[in-house]
Short mmCIF file of C-alpha atoms in Angstrom, two decimals:
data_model
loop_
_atom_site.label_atom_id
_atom_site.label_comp_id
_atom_site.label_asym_id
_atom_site.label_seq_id
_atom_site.Cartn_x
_atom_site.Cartn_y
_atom_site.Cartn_z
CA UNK A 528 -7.20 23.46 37.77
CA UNK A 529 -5.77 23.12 41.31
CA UNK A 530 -9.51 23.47 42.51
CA UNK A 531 -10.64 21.06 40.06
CA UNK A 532 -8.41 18.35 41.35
CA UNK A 533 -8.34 18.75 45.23
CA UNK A 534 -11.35 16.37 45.76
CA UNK A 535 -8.82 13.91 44.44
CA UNK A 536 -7.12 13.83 47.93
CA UNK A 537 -7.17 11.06 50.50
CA UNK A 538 -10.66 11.48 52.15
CA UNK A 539 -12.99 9.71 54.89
CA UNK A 540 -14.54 7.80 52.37
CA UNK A 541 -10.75 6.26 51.20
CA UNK A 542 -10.30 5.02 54.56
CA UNK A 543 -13.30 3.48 55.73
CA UNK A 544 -13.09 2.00 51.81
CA UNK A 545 -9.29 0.60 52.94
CA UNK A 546 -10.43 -0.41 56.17
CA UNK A 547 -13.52 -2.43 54.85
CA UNK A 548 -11.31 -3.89 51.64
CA UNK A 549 -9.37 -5.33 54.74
CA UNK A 550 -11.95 -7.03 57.12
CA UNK A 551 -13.92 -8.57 53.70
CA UNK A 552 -10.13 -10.34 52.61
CA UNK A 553 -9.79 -11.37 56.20
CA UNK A 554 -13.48 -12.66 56.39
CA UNK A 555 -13.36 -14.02 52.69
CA UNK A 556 -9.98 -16.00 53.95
CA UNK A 557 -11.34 -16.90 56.92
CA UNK A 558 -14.43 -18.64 54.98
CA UNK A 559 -11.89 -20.08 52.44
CA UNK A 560 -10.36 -22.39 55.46
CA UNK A 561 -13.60 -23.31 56.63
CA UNK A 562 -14.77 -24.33 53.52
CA UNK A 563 -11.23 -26.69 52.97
CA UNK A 564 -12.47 -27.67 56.79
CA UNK A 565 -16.42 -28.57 56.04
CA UNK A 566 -14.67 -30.30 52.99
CA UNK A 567 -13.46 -32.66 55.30
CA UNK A 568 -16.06 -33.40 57.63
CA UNK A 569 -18.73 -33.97 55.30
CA UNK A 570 -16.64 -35.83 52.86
CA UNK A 571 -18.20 -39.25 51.69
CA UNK A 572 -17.05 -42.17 49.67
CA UNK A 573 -18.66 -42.27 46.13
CA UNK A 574 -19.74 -45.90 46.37
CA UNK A 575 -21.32 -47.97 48.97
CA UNK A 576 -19.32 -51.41 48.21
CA UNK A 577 -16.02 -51.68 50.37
CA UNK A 578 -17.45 -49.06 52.90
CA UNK A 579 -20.63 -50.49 54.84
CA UNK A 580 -18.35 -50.86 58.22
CA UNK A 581 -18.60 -46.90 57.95
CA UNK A 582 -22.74 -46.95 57.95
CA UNK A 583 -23.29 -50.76 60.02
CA UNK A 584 -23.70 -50.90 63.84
CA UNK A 585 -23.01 -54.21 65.67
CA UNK A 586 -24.67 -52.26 68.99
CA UNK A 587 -27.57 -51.73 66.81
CA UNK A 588 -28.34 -54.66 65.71
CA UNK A 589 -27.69 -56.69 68.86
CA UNK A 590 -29.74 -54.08 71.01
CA UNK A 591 -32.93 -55.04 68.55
CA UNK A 592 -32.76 -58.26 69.13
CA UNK A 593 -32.60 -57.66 73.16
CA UNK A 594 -35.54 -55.96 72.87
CA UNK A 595 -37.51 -58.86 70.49
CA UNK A 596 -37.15 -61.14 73.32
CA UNK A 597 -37.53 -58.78 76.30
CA UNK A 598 -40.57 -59.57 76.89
CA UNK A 599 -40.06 -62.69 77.65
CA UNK A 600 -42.55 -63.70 75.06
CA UNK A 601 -42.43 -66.09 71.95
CA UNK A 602 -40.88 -63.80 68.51
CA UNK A 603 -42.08 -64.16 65.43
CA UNK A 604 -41.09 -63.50 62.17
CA UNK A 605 -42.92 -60.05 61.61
CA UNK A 606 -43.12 -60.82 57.86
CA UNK A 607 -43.02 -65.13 57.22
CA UNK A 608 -44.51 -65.83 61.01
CA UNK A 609 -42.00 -67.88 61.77
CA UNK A 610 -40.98 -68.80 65.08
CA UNK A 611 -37.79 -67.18 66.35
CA UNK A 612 -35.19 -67.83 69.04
CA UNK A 613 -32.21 -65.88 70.10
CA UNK A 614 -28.91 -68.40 69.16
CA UNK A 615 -27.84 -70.44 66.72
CA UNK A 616 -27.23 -73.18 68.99
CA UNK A 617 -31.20 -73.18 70.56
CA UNK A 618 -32.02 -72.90 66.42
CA UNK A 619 -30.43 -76.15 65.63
CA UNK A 620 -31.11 -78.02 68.40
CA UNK A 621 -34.63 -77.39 68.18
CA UNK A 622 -35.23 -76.94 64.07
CA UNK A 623 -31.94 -78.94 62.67
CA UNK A 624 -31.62 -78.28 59.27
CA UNK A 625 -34.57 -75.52 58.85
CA UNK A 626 -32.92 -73.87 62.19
CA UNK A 627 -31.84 -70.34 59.38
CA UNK A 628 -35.72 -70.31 59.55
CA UNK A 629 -36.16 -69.71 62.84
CA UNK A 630 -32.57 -67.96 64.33
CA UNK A 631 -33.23 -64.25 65.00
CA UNK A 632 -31.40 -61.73 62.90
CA UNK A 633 -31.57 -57.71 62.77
CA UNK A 634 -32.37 -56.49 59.42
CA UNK A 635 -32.21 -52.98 58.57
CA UNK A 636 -35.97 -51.79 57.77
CA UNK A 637 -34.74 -49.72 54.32
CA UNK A 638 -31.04 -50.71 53.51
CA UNK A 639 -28.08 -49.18 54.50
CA UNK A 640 -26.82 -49.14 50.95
CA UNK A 641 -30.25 -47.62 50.17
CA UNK A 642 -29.99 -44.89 52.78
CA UNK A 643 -26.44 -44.13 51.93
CA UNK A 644 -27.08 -43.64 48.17
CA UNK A 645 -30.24 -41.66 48.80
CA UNK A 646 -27.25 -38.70 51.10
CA UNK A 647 -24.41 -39.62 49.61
CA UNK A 648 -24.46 -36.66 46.98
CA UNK A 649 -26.12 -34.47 50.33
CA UNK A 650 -22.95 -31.83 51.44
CA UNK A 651 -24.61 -31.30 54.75
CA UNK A 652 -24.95 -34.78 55.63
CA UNK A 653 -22.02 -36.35 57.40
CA UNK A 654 -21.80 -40.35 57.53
CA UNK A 655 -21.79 -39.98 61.51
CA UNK A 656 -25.68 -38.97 59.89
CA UNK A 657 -26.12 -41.49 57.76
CA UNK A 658 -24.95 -44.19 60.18
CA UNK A 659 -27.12 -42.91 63.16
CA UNK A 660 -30.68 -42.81 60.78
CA UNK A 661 -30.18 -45.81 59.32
CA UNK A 662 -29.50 -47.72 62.40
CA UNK A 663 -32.40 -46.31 64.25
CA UNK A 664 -34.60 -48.84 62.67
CA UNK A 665 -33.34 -52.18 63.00
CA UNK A 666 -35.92 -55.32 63.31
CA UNK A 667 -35.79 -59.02 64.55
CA UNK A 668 -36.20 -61.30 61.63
CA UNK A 669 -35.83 -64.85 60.25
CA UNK A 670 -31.72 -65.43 59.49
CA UNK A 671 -33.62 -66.74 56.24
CA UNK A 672 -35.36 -63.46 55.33
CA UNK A 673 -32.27 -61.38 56.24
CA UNK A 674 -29.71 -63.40 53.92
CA UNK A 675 -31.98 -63.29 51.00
CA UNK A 676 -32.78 -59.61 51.44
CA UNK A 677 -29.23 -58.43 51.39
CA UNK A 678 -29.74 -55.09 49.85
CA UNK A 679 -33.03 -55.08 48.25
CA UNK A 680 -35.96 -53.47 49.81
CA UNK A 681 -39.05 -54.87 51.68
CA UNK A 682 -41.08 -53.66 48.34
CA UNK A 683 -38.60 -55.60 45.85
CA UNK A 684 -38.86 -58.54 48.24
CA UNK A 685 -42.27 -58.27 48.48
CA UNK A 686 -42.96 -58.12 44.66
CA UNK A 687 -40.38 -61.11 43.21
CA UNK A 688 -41.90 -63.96 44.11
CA UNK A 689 -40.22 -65.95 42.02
CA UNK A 690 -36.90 -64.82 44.05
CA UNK A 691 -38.34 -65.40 47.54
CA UNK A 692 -39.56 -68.54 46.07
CA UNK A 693 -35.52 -69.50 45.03
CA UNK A 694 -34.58 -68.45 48.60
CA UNK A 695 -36.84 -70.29 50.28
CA UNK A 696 -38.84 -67.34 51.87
CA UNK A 697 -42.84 -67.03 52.04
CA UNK A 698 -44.47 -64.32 53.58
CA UNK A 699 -47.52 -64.31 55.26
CA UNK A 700 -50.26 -62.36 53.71
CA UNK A 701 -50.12 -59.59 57.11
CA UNK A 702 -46.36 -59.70 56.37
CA UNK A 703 -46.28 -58.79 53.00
CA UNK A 704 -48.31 -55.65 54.29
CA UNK A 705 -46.82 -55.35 57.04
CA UNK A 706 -43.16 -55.03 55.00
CA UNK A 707 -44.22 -52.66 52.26
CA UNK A 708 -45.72 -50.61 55.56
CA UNK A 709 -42.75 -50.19 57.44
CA UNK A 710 -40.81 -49.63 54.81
CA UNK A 711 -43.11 -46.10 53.98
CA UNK A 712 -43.35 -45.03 57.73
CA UNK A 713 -39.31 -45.64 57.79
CA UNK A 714 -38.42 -43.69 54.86
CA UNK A 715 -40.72 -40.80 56.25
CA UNK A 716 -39.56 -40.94 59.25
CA UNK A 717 -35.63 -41.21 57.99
CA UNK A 718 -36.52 -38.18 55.13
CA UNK A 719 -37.58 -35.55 58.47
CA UNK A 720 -34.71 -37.01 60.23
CA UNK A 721 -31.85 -36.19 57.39
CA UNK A 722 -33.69 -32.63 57.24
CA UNK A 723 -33.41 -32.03 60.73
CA UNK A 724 -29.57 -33.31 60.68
CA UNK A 725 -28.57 -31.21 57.85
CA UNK A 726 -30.29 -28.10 59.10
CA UNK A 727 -28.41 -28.49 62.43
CA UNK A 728 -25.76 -28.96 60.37
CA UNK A 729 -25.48 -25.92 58.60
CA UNK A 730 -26.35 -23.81 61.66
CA UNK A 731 -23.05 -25.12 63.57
CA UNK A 732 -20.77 -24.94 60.57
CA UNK A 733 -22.18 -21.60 59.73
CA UNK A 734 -21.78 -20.25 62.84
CA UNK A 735 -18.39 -21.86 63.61
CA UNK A 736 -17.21 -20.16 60.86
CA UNK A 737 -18.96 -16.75 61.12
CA UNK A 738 -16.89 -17.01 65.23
CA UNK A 739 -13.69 -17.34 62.63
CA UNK A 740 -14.23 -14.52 60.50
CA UNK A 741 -15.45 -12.07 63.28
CA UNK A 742 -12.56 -12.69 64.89
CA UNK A 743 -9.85 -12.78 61.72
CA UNK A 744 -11.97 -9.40 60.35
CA UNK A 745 -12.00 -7.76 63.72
CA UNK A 746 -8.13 -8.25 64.64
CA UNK A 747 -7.22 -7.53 61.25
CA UNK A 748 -9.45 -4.29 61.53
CA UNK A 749 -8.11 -3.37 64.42
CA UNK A 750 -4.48 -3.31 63.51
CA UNK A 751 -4.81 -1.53 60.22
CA UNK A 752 -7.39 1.20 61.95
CA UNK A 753 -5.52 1.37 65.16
CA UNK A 754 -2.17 1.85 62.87
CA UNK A 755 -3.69 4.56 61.08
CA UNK A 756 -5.30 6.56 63.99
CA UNK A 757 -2.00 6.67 65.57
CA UNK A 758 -0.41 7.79 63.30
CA UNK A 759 -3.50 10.97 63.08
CA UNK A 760 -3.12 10.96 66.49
CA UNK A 761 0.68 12.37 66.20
CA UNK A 762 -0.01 14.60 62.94
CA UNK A 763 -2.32 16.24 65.30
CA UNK A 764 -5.47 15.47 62.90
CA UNK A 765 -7.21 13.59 65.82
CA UNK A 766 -7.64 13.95 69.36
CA UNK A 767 -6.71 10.10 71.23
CA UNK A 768 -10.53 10.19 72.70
CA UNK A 769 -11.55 10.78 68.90
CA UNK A 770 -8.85 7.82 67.50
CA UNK A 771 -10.44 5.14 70.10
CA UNK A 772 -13.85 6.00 69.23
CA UNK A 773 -13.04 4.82 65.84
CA UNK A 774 -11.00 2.25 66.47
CA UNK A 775 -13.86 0.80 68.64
CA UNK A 776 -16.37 1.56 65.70
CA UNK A 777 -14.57 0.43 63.05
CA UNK A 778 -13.69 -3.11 65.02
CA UNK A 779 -17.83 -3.38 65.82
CA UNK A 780 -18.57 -3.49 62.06
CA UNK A 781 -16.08 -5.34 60.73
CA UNK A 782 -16.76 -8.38 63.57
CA UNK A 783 -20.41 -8.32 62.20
CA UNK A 784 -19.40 -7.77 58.79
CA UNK A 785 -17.22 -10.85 59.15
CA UNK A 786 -19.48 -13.11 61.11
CA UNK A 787 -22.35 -12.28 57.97
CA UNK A 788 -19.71 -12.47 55.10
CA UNK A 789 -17.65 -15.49 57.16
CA UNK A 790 -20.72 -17.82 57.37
CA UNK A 791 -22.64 -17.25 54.74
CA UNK A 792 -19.77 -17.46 52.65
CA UNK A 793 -19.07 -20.90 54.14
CA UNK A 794 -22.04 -22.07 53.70
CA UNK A 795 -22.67 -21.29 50.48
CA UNK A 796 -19.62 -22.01 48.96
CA UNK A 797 -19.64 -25.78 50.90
CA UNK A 798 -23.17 -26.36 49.28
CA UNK A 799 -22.18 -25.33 46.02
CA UNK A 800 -18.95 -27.94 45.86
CA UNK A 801 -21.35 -30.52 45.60
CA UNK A 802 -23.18 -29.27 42.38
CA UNK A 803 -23.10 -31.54 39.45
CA UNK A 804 -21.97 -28.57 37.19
CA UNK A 805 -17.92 -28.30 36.63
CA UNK A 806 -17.81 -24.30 36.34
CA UNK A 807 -20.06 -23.68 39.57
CA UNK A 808 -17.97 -26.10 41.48
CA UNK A 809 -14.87 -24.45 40.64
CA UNK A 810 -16.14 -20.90 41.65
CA UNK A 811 -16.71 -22.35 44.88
CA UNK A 812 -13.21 -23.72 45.59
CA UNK A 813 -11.49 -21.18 44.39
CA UNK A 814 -13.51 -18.57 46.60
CA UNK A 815 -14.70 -15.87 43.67
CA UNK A 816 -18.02 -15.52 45.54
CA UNK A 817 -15.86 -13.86 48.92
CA UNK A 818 -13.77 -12.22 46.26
CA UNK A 819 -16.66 -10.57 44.55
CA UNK A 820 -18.76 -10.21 48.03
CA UNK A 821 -15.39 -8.20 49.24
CA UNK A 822 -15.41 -5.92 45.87
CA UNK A 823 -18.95 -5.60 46.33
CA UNK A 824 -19.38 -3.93 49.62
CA UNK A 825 -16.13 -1.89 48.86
CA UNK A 826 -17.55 -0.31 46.33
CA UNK A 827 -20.72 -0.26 47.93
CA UNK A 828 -21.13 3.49 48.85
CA UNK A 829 -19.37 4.58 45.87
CA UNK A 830 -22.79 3.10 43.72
CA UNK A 831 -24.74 4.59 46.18
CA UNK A 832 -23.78 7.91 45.88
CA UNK A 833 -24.06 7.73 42.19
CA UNK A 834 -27.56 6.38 42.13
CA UNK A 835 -28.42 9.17 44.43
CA UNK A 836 -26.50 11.60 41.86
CA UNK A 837 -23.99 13.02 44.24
CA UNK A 838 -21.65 12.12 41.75
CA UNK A 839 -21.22 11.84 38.27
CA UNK A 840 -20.74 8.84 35.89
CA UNK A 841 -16.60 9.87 35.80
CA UNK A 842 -16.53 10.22 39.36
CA UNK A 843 -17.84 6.80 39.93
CA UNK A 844 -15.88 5.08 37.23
CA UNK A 845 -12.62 6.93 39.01
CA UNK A 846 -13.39 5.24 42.10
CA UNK A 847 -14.48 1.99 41.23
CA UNK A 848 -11.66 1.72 39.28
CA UNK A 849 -9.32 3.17 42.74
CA UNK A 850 -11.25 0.62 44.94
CA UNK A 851 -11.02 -2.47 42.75
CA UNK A 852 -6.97 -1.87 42.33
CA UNK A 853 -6.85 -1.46 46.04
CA UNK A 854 -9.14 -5.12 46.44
CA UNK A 855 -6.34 -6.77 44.43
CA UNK A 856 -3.15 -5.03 45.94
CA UNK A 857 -4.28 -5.59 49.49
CA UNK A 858 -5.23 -8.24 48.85
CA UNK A 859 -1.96 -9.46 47.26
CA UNK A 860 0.42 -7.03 49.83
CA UNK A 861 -1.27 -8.89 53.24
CA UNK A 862 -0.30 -11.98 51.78
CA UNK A 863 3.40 -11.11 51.07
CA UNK A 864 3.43 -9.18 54.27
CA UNK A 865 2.46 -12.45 56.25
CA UNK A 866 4.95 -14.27 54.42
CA UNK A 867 7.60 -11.78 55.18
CA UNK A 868 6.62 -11.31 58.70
CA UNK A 869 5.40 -14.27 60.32
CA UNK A 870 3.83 -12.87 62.69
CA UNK A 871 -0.05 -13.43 63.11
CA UNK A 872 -1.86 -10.14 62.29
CA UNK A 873 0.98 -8.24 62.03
CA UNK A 874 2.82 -9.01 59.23
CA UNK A 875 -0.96 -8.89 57.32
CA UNK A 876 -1.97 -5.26 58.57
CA UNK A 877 1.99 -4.11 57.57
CA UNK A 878 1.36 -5.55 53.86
CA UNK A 879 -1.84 -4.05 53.95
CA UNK A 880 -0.90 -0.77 54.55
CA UNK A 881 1.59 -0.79 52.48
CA UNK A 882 -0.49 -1.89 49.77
CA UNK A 883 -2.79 0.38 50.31
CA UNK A 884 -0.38 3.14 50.73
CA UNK A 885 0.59 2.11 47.22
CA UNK A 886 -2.22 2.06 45.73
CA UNK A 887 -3.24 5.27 47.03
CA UNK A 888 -0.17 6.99 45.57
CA UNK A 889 -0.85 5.14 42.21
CA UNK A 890 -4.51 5.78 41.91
CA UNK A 891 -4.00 9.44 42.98
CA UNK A 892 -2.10 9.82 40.35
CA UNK A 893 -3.67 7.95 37.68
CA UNK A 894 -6.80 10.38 38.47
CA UNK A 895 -4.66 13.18 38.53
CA UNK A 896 -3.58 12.26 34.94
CA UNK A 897 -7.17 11.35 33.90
CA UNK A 898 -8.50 15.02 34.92
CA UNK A 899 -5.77 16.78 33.69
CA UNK A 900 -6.74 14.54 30.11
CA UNK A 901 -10.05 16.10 30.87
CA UNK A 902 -9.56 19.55 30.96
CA UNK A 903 -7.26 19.43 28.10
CA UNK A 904 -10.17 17.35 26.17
CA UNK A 905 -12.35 20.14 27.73
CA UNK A 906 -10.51 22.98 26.20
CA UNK A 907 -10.17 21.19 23.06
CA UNK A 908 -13.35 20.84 22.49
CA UNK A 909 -14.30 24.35 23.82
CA UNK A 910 -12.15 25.59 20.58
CA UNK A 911 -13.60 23.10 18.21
CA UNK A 912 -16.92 24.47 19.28
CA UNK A 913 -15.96 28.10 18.83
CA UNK A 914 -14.27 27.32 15.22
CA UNK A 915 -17.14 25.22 14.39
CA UNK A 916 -19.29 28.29 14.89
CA UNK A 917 -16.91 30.87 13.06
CA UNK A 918 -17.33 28.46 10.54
CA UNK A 919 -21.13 28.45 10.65
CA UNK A 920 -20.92 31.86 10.22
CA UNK A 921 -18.66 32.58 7.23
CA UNK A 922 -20.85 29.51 5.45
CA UNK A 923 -23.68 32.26 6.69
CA UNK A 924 -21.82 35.20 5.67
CA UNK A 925 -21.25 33.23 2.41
CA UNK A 926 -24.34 32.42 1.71
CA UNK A 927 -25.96 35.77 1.64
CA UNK A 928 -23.00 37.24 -0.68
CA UNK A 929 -23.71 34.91 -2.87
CA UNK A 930 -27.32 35.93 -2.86
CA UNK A 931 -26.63 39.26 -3.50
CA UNK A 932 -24.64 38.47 -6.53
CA UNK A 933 -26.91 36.67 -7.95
CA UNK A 934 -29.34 39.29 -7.23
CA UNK A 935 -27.10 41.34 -8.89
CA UNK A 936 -25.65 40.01 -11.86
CA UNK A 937 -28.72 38.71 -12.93
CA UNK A 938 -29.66 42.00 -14.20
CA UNK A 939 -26.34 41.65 -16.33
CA UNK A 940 -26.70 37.94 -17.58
CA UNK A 941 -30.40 39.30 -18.94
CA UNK A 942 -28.94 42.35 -20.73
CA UNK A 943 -26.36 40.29 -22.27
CA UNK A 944 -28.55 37.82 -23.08
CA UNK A 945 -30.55 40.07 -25.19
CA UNK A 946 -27.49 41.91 -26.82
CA UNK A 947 -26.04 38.88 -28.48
CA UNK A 948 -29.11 37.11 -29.19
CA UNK A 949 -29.70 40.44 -31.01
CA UNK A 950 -25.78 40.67 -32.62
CA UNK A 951 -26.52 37.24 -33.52
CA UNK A 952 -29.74 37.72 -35.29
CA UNK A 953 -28.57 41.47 -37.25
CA UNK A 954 -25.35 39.09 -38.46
CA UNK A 955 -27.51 36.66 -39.81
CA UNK A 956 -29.92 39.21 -41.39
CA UNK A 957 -26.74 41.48 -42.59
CA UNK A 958 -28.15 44.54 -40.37
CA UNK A 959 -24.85 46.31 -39.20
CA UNK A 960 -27.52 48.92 -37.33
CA UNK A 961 -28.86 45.98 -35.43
CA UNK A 962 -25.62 44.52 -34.40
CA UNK A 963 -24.31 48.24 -33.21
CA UNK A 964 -27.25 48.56 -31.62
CA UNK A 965 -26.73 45.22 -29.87
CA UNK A 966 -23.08 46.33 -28.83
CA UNK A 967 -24.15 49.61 -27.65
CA UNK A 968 -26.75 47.77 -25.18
CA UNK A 969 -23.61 46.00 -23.73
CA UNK A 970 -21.22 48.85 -23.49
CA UNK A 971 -24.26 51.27 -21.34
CA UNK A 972 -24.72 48.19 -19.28
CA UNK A 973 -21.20 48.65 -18.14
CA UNK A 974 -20.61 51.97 -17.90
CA UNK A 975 -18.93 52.43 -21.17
CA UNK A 976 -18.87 55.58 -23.56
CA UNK A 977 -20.98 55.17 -27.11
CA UNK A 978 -19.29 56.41 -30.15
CA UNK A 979 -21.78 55.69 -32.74
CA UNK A 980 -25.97 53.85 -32.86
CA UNK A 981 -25.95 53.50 -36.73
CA UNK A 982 -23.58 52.66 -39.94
CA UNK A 983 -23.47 56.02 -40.99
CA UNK A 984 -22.29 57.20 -37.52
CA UNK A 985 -19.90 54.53 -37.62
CA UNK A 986 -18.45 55.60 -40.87
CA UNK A 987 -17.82 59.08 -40.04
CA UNK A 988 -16.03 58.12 -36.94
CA UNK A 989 -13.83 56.07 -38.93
CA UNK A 990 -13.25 58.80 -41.10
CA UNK A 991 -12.69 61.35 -38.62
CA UNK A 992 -9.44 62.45 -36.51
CA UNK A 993 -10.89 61.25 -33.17
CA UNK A 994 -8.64 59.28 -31.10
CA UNK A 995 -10.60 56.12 -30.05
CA UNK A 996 -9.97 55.18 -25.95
CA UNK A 997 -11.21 51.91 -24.87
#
């Protein structure tokens, strides 16, 4: 038994298992904060009304109507052709009451309460995003045409005639195709733009926070494996040379591990908050994804192996079941240990270790139990096999006595068969010779001695001095 159970010992495998259990909590932590963080920079308001001073640009606005009169050139209405000029004063001194007609105003091209609606629901879109886009395309207009538009587009202006009509707008027929065509090349040119922003966007929050968990996973790492070499180094199991080597390896893969696990976990879990459906929403703010990611590469090598068939199906169960209780306790003991020892990294890697030193002790144990179950199971069912087959083979042994008697005692059932069907028949017929004769056949069947075959012989025997034995 004690050979059976030695692989059950703290191995290689159990350490690198601890060490990576404790870079994917730090990483999956790590990407937890910069979620909360992204939260917060890409939040949005969920309506438009009460919030356009976040999206509007006074510098926008005035800076298109510098450049309509630049050129030192009459402006025009691009859409109603009317004449424009640059203050209100110059439009009522030189229009009086139709000067709204003819003062210069900068309309937004597609609505800022358009634009905003179209990214609001976009969580890599910040309003920094939607403010810049939107106020990219500004135009001169009539005061007129601006006031009426308000928040419709060029296309809904364009179409209700009966609208412009009540507002006292008329476009030209170039400016009614001249709206509905800068309206398409703006919300083309706006759609590539909001691409390109939230691209960007998701490369610098994804790598921001992959720099975070590199860093958490590798410091974290470093502790816990530089904590454990030392102490190999003064059991004598490792040389120092041998203990910095793997201190230095084990760092380098968990500050990859967590840059990978770090930002993609941040960037998936931001993207999913904004989902429409309840459940996926709350997966992503309460960080199962890292959880499971963690569990996942833990247990990595142990599915691995058992796909390959280096071990078997209770093997792998056994240590699944030793790496997912070690997920949860570390898990569970950095966070005490921080809160006990507040002191970054430090009070983490102690809680760690001592979970893990835990659950070691439990698990090793629990396995210990488990094969021990085994063997007994083993043995029981070694002697449920053997009795099953002594069994077998008295049903065997059985079965071929029974044979034999049959065989052999059907000689006897046919003999006596024939006697009494032939006692029966003499009695019937009032032949006493016949129904000796009958008797006799039984009596030499089984061994017995005859005394008479006929009445006559029967009488003198009765008459005789013999002494009759049975």
């Amino acid at each position: 038994m004690s050979e059976y159970l030695k692989d059950n010992n703290p191995d290689e495998d159990s350490e690198k298992s601890k060490k990576t259990i404790v870079a994917g909590i730090a990483a999956t932590e790590s990407a937890r904060i910069s979620t909360q963080k992204a939260a917060v920079e890409y939040a949005k308001p969920d309506t438009y009304a009460g919030n356009r001073s976040l999206y509007d640009s006074a510098s926008a606005k005035k800076r298109a109507k510098d450049v309509a009169f630049s050129g030192g050139k009459d402006v025009y209405d691009p859409y109603t052709g009317e004449k424009l000029v640059k203050t209100v004063k110059e439009a009522k001194a030189l229009y009086g009451d139709d000067w709204r007609n003819h003062i210069a105003e900068s309309d937004h091209i597609r609505p800022l309460k358009t634009v905003f609606e179209e990214n609001k629901l976009n969580p890599w879109i910040k309003n920094e995003d939607i403010k810049s886009v939107a106020n990219e395309y500004v135009k001169a207009v009539s005061g007129k045409f601006n006031n009426a538009k308000r928040d419709k587009s060029n296309k809904e202006m364009v179409e209700d005639e009966n609208y412009c009509k009540s507002k006292g707008v008329k476009f030209t027929p170039e400016g009614r195709e001249a709206a509905l065509n800068d309206e398409k090349m703006v919300q083309k040119l706006q759609k590539k733009q909001f691409t390109e922003a939230a691209i960007g966007n998701i490369a610098k929050t994804g790598h921001e926070a992959g720099i975070s968990g590199a860093k958490s996973a590798g410091i974290n790492t470093l502790a816990m494996s530089g904590t454990m070499n030392f102490v190999a180094v003064i059991k004598g199991e490792k040389d120092p040379e041998e203990a910095i080597e793997e201190m230095v390896i084990d760092t380098g893969k968990a500050v990859a591990n967590g840059y990978v696990m770090s930002s993609a976990l941040t960037v998936v879990s931001h993207t999913l908050s904004a989902s429409s459906a309840k459940f996926i929403r709350a997966l992503a703010e309460s960080n199962v994804m890292g959880n499971v990611i963690t569990a996942v590469v833990a247990t990595g090598n142990t599915l691995k192996r058992f796909a390959e068939g280096e071990i078997t199906t209770r093997e792998c169960l056994l240590e699944l079941g030793d790496k997912g209780i070690s997920t949860i306790t570390t898990g569970y003991s950095m966070a005490v240990g921080q809160a006990l020892i507040p002191i970054p990294i430090i009070g983490a890697t102690i809680g760690a270790l001592v979970g893990s030193a835990l659950t070691s002790g439990y698990c090793s144990k629990l396995m210990n139990d488990l094969k021990i179950k085994e063997l007994e199971h083993q043995e029981r069912l070694r002697i449920i096999s053997e009795c099953d087959q002594a069994a077998a083979q008295a049903r065997a042994y059985r079965e071929e006595l029974e044979s034999y008697l049959a065989a052999y005692f059907q000689d006897y059932q046919d003999c006596f068969d024939d006697a009494l069907s032939e006692i029966r028949l003499s009695f019937e017929a009032g032949d006493a010779d016949g129904m000796i004769d009958g008797a006799n056949k039984i009596t030499k069947k089984l061994g017995g001695k005859i005394y008479f075959e006929t009445e006559e012989e029967f009488d003198d025997f009765l008459d005789s001095d013999t002494v009759f034995v049975l």
